[in-house]
Tab-separated table of C-alpha atoms in Angstrom:
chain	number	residue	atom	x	y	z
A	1	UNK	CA	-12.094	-5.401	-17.537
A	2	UNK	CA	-14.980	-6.874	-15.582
A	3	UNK	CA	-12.232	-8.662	-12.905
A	4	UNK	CA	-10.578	-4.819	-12.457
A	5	UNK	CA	-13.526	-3.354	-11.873
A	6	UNK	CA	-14.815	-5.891	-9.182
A	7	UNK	CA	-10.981	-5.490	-7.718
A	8	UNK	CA	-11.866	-1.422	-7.674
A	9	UNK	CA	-14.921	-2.114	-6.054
A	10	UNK	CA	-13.854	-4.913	-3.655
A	11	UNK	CA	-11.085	-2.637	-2.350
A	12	UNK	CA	-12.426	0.237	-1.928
A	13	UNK	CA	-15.765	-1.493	-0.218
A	14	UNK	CA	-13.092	-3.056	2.153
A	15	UNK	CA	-11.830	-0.186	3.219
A	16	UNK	CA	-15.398	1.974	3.868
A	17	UNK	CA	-16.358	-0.726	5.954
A	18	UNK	CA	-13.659	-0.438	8.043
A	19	UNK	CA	-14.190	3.308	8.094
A	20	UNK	CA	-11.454	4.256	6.388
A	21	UNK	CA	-10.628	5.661	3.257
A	22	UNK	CA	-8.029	4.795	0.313
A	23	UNK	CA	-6.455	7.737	1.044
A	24	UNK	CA	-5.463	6.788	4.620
A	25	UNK	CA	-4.802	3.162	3.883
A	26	UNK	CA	-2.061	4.712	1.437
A	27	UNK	CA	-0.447	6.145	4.105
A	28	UNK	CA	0.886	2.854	4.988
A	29	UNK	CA	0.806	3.611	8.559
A	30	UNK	CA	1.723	6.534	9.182
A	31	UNK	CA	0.553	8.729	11.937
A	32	UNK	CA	0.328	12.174	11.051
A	33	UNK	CA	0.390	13.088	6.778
A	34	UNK	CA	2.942	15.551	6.205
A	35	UNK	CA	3.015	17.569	3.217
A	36	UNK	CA	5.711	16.032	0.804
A	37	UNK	CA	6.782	13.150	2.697
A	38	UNK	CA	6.238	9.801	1.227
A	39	UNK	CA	4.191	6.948	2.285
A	40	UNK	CA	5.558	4.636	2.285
A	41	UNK	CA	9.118	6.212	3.143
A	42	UNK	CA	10.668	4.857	0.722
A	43	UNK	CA	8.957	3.955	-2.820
A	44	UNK	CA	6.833	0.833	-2.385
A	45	UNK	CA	8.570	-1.837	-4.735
A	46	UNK	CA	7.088	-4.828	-6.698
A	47	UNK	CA	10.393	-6.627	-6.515
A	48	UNK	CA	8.877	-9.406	-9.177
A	49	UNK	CA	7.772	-6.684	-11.738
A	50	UNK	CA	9.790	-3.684	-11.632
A	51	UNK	CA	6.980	-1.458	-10.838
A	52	UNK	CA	6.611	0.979	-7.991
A	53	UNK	CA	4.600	3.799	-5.942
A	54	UNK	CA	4.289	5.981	-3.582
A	55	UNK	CA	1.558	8.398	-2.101
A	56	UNK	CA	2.252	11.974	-0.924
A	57	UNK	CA	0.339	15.685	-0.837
A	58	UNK	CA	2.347	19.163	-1.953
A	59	UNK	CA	1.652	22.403	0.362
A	60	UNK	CA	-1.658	22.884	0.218
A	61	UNK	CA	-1.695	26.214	-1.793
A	62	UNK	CA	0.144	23.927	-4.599
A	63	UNK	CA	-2.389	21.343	-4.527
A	64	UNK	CA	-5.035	20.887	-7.313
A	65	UNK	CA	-8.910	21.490	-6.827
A	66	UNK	CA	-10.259	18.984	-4.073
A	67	UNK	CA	-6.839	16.945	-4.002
A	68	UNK	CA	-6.089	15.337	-0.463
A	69	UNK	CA	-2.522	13.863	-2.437
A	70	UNK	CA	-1.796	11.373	-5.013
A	71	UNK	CA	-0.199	8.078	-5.903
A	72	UNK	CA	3.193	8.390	-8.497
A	73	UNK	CA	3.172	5.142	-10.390
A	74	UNK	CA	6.066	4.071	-12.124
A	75	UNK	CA	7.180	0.955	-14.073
A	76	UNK	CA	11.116	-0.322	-15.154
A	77	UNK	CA	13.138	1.643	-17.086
A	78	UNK	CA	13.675	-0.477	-20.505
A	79	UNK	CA	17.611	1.363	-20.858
A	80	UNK	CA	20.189	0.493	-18.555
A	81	UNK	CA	21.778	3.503	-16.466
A	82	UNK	CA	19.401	5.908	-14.781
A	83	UNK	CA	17.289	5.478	-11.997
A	84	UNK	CA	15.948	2.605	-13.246
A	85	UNK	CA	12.592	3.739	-13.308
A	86	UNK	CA	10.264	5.728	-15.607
A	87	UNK	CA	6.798	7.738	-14.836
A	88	UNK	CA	3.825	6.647	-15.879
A	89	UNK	CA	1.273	9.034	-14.684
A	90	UNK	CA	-0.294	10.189	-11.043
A	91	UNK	CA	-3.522	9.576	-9.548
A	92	UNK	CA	-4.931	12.113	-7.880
A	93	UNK	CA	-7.313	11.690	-4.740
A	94	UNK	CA	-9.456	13.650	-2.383
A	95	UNK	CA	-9.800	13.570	0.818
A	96	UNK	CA	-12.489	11.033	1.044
A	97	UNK	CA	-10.162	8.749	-1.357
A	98	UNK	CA	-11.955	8.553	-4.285
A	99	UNK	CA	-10.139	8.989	-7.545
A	100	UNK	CA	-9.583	12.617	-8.977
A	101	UNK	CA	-7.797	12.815	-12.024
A	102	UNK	CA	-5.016	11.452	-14.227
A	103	UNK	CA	-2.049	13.449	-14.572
A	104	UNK	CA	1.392	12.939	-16.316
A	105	UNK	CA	4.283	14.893	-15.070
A	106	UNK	CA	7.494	16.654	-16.788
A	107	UNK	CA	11.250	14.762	-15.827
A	108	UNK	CA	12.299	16.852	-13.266
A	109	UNK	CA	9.323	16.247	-11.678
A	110	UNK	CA	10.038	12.970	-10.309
A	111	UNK	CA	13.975	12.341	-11.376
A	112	UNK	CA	12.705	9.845	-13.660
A	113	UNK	CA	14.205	8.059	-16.935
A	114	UNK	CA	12.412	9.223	-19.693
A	115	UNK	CA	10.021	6.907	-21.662
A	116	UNK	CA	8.126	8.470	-24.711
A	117	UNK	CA	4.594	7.371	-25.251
A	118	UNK	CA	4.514	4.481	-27.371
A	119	UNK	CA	6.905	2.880	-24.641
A	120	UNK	CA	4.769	2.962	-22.240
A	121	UNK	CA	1.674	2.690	-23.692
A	122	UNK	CA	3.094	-0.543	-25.208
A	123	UNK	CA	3.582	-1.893	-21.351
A	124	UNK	CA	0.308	-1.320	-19.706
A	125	UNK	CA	-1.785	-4.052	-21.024
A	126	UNK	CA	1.043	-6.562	-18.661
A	127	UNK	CA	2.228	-3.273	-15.411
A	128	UNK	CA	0.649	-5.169	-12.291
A	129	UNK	CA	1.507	-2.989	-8.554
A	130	UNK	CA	1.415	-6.277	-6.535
A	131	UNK	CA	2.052	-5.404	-2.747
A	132	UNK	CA	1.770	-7.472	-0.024
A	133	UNK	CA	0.979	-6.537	3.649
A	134	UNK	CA	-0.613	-3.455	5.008
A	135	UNK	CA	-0.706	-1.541	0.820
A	136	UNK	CA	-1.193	-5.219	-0.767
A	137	UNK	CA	-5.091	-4.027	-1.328
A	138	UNK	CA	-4.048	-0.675	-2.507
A	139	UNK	CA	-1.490	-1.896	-4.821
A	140	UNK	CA	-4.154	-4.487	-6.246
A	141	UNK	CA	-6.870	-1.097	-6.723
A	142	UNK	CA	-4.094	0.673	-8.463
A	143	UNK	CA	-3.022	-1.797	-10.905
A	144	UNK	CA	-6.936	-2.398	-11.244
A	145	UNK	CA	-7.182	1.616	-12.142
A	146	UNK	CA	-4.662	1.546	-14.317
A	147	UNK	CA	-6.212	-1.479	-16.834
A	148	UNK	CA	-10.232	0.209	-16.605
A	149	UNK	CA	-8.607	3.647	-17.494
A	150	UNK	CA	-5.685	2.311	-19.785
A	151	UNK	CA	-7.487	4.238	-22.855
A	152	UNK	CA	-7.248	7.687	-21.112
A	153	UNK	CA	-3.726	7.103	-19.848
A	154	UNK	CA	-2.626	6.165	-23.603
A	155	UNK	CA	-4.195	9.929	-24.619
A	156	UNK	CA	-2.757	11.589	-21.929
A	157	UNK	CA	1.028	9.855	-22.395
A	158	UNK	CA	0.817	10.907	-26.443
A	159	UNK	CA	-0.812	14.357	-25.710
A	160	UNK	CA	2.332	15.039	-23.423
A	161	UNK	CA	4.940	14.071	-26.100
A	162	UNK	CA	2.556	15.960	-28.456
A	163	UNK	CA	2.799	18.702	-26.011
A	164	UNK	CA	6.766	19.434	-25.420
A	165	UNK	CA	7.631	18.821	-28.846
A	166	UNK	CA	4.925	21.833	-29.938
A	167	UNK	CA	6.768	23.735	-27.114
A	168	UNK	CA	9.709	22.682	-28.452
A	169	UNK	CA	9.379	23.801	-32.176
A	170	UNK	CA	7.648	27.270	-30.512
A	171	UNK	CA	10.282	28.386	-28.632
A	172	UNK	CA	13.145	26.468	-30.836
A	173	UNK	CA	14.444	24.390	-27.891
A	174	UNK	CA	14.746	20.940	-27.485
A	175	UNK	CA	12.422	18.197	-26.241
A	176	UNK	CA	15.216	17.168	-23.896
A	177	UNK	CA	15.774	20.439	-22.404
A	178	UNK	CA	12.174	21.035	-21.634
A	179	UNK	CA	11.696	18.026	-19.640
A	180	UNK	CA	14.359	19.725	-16.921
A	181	UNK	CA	12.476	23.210	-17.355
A	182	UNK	CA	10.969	23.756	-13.974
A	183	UNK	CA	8.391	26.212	-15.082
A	184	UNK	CA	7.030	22.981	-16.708
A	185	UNK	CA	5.310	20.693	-14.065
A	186	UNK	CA	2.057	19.237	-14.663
A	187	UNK	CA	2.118	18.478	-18.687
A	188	UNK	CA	-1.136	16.772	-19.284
A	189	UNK	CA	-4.485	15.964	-17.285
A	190	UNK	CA	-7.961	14.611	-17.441
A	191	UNK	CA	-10.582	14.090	-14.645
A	192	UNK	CA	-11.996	10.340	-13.771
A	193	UNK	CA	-15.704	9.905	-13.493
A	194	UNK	CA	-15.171	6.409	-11.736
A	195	UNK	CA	-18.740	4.899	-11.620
A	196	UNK	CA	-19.238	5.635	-15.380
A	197	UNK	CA	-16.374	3.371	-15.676
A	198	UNK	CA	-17.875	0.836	-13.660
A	199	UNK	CA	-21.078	1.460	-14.901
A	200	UNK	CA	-19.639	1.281	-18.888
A	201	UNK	CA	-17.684	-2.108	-17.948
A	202	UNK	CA	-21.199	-3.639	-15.924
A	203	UNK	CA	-23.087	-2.424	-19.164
A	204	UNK	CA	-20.829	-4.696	-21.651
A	205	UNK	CA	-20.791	-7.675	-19.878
């Protein structure tokens, strides 16, 4: 924990000093941020790991309190077939590029391969986002994010199971015919108070 949260730090400390923020640097590039494109274009891709990202904004009246955009991280798909990729949560930024909020999303969402909780939360303790080039400190911060906030995202992945199969059994549908149900978007949520991590992590060394 204590080497993620000096890779948080060190990143993000790189960046202000060059005057710019996370949230440009993940535009990897680009000139102008336009709503719903990705940056990069196309997913960024740890080719060694499986795992994968990409940054991007909705319209603005769609976006959530204070968001500027947010990163989509996703790691392999365990089942053959399918995209080959799974969700594991967004991260949320404002415009300044300091973290937000966790969020998980329904299928549809991103075109994803569904992995239930326990799936996932059995990989985080090994996902690593290693980039190199212009997003190789971004993909270092985010892997970082995801290890000193690994207890939240293991709430937040079993509250969203939780979650469609109590919509499921309400409306006597089934779990897999939620997760294409478009009126179903955002499925889970919880804000980040990053400096009480940091703070937490200094305090237990």
């Amino acid at each position: 924990m204590q080497h993620c949260a000096a890779t948080v730090v060190e990143v993000q400390a790189r960046y202000a000093q060059a005057s710019i923020s996370l949230a440009e640097a993940a535009l990897a590039g680009a000139r102008q941020f336009v709503e719903w494109a990705h940056h990069p274009r196309q997913d960024w891709v740890d080719a060694r790991h499986g795992t994968r990202f990409f940054y991007h904004a909705h319209a603005a009246e769609e976006r959530m309190a204070g968001e500027h955009g947010h990163f989509h991280l996703f790691v392999p798909a365990r089942m053959p077939g399918g995209p080959g990729f799974s969700h594991l949560a967004g991260l949320s930024l404002d415009a300044r590029g300091l973290p937000l909020r966790w969020f998980t999303t329904n299928r549809w969402v991103t075109g994803e391969q569904w992995a239930d909780a326990d799936t996932l939360v059995a990989a985080l303790p090994r996902l690593q986002w290693q980039a190199r080039g212009r997003l190789g400190p971004v993909g270092r911060w985010l892997g970082a994010m995801v290890q000193l906030h690994a207890d939240e995202l293991t709430r937040l992945l079993r509250a969203r199971d939780a979650r469609l199969q109590a919509l499921a059994a309400a409306q006597q549908r089934s779990p897999e015919a939620l997760r294409d149900d478009r009126s179903l978007h955002i499925l889970t949520q919880c804000p980040i108070d990053l400096l009480a991590r940091l703070a937490a992590v200094d305090a237990d060394a």
